[in-house]
XYZ file of C-alpha atoms in Angstrom:
85
model
C -163.598 -94.271 144.224
C -163.416 -96.291 146.950
C -159.499 -97.450 148.875
C -158.114 -100.156 149.004
C -156.902 -101.523 152.141
C -153.351 -102.298 152.521
C -153.866 -106.392 152.725
C -156.074 -106.318 149.792
C -152.515 -104.354 147.720
C -150.601 -107.191 149.357
C -152.776 -109.038 147.378
C -151.952 -108.653 144.069
C -152.329 -112.021 142.129
C -148.919 -112.561 139.484
C -150.056 -116.737 139.006
C -153.614 -117.084 138.923
C -152.871 -120.918 138.211
C -151.558 -121.554 141.690
C -152.753 -118.136 143.525
C -149.050 -116.413 143.979
C -149.149 -112.940 145.004
C -146.196 -110.307 143.977
C -145.407 -110.663 147.578
C -145.092 -114.408 147.812
C -142.840 -113.392 144.206
C -140.703 -111.064 146.472
C -140.333 -112.923 149.476
C -138.891 -116.297 147.493
C -136.528 -114.070 145.680
C -135.636 -112.320 149.175
C -134.898 -116.297 150.191
C -132.444 -116.616 146.632
C -134.502 -117.029 144.225
C -132.949 -115.118 141.039
C -134.839 -116.589 138.567
C -138.354 -117.339 137.429
C -137.326 -120.722 137.361
C -135.702 -120.992 140.216
C -139.394 -119.077 141.555
C -141.342 -121.775 139.641
C -139.884 -124.334 141.908
C -140.094 -122.749 144.873
C -143.801 -122.581 144.595
C -144.863 -123.516 141.160
C -146.009 -120.178 139.893
C -144.945 -119.926 135.537
C -145.777 -123.477 135.471
C -148.854 -124.074 134.074
C -150.208 -121.386 131.155
C -147.183 -119.559 131.658
C -148.834 -116.212 131.154
C -147.323 -114.698 134.410
C -143.352 -115.232 133.354
C -142.729 -111.670 132.500
C -144.233 -110.725 135.579
C -142.597 -112.633 137.358
C -139.204 -111.682 135.632
C -140.135 -107.813 135.696
C -140.683 -108.288 139.418
C -137.200 -109.778 139.672
C -135.210 -107.610 137.774
C -132.702 -108.128 134.715
C -129.419 -109.565 137.340
C -130.698 -107.883 140.622
C -130.611 -110.992 142.924
C -130.665 -110.042 146.256
C -128.246 -112.948 146.804
C -125.955 -112.200 144.262
C -122.813 -111.793 146.734
C -123.556 -115.427 148.264
C -123.413 -116.840 144.677
C -119.921 -115.178 143.703
C -118.371 -116.371 146.968
C -119.753 -120.313 146.169
C -122.336 -120.377 148.906
C -125.868 -121.950 148.835
C -128.204 -119.424 147.215
C -131.483 -120.676 147.902
C -132.831 -120.598 151.966
C -135.858 -122.331 152.789
C -138.589 -120.991 150.535
C -141.024 -123.017 152.164
C -141.882 -120.317 154.589
C -142.823 -118.084 152.083
C -145.472 -119.958 150.136
């Protein structure tokens, strides 16, 4: 079996409809998108056929929002997410 390059590993697609990778979903999550709906707003993933929504949920984890402390303080959660797309 051939080894996949590091570049290929970073190209695991979550949303085939819009060509969104795991890496992009993770980057949006780091920017504050903590729910599938917020991911959808950031990059459209999950808004067409919907088959990727469970995978997005799994990537986000249950209640594991990297910016939860900001939300608890009432600060804005979403950074400029356009760079991640």
